[in-house]
N, CA and C atoms as an extended XYZ file, in Angstrom:
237
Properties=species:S:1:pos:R:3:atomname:S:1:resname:S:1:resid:I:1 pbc="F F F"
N        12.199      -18.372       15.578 N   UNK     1
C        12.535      -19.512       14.741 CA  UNK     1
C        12.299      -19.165       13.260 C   UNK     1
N        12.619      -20.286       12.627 N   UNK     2
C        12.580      -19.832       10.859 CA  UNK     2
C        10.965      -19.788       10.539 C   UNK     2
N        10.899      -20.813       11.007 N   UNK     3
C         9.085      -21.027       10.693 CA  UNK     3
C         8.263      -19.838       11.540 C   UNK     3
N         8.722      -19.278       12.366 N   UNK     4
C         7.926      -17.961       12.750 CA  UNK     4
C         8.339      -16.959       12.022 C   UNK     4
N         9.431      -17.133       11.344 N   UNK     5
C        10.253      -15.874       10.484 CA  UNK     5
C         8.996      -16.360        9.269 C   UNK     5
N         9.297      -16.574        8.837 N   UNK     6
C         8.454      -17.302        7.716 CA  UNK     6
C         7.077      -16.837        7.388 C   UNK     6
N         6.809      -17.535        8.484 N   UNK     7
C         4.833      -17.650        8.303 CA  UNK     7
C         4.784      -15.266        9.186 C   UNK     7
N         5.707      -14.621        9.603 N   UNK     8
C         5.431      -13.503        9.513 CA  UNK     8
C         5.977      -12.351        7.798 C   UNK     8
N         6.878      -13.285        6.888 N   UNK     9
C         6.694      -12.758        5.602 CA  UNK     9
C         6.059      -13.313        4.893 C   UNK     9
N         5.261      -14.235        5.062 N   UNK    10
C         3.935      -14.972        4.513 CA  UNK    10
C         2.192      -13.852        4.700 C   UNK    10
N         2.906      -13.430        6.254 N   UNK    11
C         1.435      -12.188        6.376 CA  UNK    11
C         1.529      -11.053        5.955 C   UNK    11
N         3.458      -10.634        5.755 N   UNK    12
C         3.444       -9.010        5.378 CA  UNK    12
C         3.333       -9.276        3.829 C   UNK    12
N         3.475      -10.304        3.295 N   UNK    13
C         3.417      -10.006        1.578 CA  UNK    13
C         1.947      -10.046        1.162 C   UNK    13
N         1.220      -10.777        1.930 N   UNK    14
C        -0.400      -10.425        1.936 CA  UNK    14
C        -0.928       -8.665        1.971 C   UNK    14
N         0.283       -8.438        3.104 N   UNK    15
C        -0.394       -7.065        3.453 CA  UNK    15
C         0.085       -5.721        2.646 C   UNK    15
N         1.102       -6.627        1.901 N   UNK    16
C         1.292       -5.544        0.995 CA  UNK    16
C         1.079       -5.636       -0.678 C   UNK    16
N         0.441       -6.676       -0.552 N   UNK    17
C        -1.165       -6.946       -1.957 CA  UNK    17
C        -2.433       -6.030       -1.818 C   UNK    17
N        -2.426       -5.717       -0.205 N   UNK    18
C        -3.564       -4.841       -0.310 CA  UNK    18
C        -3.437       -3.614       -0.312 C   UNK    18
N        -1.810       -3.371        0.316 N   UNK    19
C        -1.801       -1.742        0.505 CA  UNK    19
C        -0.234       -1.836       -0.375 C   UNK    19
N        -0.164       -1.707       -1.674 N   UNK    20
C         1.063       -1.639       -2.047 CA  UNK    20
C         1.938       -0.622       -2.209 C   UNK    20
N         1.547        0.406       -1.437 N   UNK    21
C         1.742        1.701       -1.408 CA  UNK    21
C         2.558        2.053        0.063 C   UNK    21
N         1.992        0.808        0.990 N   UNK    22
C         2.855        1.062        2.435 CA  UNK    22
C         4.152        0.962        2.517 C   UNK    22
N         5.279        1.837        2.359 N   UNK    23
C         6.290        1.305        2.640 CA  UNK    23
C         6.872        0.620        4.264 C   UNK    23
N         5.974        0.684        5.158 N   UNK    24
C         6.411        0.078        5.902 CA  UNK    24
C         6.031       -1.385        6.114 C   UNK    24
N         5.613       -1.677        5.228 N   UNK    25
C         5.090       -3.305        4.944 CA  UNK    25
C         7.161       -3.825        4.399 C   UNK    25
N         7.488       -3.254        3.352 N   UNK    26
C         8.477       -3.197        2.277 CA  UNK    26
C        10.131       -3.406        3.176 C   UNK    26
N         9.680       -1.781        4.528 N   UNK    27
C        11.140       -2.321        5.241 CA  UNK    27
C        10.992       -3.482        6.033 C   UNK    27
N         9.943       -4.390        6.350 N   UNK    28
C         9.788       -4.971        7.126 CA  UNK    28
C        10.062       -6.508        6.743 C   UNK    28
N         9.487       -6.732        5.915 N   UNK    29
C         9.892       -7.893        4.922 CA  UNK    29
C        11.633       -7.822        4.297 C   UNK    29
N        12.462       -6.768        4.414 N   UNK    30
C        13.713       -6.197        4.274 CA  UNK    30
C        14.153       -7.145        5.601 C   UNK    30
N        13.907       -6.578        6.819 N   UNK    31
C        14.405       -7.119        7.972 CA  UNK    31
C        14.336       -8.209        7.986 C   UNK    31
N        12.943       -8.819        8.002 N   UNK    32
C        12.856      -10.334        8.040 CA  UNK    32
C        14.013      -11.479        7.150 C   UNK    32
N        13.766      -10.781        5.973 N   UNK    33
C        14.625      -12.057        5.083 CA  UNK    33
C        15.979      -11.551        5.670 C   UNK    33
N        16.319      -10.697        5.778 N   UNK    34
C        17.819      -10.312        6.468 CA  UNK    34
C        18.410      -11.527        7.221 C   UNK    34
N        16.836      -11.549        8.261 N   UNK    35
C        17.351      -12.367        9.475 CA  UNK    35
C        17.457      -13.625        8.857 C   UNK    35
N        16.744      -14.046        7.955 N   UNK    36
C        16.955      -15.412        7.674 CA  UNK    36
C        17.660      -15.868        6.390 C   UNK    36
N        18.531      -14.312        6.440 N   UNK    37
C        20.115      -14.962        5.464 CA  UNK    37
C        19.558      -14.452        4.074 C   UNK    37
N        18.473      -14.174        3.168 N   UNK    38
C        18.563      -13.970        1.957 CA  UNK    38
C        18.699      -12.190        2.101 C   UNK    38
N        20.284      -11.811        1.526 N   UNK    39
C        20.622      -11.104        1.303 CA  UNK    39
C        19.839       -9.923        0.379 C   UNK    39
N        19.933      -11.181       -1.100 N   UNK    40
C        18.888      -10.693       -1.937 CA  UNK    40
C        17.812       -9.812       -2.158 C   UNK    40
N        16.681      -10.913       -1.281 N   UNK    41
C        15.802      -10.043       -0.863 CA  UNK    41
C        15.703       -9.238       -0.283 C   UNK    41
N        15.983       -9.189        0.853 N   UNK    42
C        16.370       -7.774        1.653 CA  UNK    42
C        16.237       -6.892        0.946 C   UNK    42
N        17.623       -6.902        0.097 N   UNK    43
C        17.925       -5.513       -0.879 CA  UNK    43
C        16.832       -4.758       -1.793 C   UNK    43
N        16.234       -6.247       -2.177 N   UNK    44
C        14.877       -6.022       -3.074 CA  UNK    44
C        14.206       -4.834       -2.629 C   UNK    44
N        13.899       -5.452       -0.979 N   UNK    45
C        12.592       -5.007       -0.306 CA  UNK    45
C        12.926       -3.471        0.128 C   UNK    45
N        14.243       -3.267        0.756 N   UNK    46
C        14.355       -2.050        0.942 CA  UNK    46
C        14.780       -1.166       -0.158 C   UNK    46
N        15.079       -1.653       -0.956 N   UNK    47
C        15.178       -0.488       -2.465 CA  UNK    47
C        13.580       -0.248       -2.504 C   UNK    47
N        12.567       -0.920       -2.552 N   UNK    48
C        11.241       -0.847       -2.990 CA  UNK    48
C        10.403        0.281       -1.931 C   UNK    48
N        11.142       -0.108       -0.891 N   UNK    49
C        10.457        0.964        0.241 CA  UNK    49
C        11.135        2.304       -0.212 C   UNK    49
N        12.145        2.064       -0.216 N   UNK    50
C        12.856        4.010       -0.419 CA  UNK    50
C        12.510        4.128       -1.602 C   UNK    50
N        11.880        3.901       -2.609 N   UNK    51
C        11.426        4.152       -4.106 CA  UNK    51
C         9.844        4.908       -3.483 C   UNK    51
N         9.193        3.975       -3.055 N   UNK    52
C         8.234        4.315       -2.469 CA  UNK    52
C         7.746        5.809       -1.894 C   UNK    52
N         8.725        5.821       -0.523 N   UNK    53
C         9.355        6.863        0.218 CA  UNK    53
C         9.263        8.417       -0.592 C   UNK    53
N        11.023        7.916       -1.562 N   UNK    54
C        11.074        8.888       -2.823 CA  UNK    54
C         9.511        9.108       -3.177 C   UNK    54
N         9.063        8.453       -3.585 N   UNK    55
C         7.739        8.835       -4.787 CA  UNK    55
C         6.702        9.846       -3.626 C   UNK    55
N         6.257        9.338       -2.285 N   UNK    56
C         5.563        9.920       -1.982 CA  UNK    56
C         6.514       11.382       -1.414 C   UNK    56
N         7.532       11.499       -0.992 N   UNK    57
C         8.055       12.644       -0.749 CA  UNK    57
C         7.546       14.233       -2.125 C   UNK    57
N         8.225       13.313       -3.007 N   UNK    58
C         8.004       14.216       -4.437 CA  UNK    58
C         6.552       14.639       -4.649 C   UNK    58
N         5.588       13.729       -4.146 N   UNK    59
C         4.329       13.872       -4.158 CA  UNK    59
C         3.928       15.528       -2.628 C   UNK    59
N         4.245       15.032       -2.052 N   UNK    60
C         3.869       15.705       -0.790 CA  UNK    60
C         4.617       17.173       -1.083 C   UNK    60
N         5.944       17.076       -1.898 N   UNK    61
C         6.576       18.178       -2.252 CA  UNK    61
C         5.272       19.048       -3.326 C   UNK    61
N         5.044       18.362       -4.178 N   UNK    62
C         5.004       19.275       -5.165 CA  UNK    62
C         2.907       20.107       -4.886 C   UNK    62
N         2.095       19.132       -3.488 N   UNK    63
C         1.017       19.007       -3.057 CA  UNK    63
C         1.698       20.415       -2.273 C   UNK    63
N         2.745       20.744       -1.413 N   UNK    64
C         3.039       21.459       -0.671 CA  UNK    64
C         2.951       23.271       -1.608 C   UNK    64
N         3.860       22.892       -2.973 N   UNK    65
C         4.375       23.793       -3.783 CA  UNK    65
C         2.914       24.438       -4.595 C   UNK    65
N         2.404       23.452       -4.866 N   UNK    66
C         0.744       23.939       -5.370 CA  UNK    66
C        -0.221       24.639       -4.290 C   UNK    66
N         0.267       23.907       -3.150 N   UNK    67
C        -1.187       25.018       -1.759 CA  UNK    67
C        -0.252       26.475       -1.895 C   UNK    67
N         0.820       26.147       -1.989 N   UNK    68
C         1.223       27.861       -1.614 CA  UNK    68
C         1.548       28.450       -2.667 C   UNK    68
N         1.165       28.434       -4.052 N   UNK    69
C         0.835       29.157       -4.640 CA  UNK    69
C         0.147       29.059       -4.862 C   UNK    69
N        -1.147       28.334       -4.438 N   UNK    70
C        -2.816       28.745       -4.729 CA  UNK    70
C        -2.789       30.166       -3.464 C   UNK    70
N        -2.178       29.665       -2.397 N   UNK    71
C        -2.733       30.600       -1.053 CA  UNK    71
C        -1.594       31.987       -1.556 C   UNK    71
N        -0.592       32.112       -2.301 N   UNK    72
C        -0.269       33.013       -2.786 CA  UNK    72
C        -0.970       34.292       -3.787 C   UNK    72
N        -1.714       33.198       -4.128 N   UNK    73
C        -2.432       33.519       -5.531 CA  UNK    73
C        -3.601       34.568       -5.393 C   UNK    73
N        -4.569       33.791       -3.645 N   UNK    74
C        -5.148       34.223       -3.293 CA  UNK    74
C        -5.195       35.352       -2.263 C   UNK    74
N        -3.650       35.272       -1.517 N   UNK    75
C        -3.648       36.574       -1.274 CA  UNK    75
C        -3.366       37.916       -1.828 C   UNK    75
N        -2.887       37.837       -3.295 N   UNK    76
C        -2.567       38.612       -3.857 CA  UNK    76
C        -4.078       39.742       -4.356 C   UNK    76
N        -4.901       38.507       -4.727 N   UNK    77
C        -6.379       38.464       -5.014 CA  UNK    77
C        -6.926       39.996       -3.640 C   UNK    77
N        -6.943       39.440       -3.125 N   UNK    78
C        -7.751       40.240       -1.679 CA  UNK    78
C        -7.028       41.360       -1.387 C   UNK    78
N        -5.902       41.487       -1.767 N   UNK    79
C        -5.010       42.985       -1.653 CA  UNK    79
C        -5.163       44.011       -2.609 C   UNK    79
């Protein structure tokens, strides 16, 4: 129903005050308003998750690109 649609993007926007970093809080609240017709939002919510997404990818990329040239660095070291 609407009022269960509802009162469950009433708990994910709580939950993503605390963790605003989850994007799976972001697609989820995407789905929800979907179902209950605001287009809008939706769009909001899932642009915000794949921004998200993006950001931590680039993060994990460049965390990836720094271990292996530290562990490059260091094997060069020991040879």
């Amino acid at each position: 129903s609407i009022n269960d649609i509802q009162k469950a993007i009433y708990y994910t926007e709580l939950e993503i005050k605390k963790k605003p970093k989850l994007k799976e809080g972001y697609y989820i609240l995407s789905m929800l308003y979907r179902q209950i017709g605001n287009e809008d939002k939706a769009k909001e919510y899932k642009i915000a998750a794949e921004q998200i997404s993006a950001n931590q990818n680039a993060y994990n990329l460049s965390l990836v690109n720094y271990l292996k040239i530290t562990m490059d660095s260091k094997s060069e070291i020991h040879h």
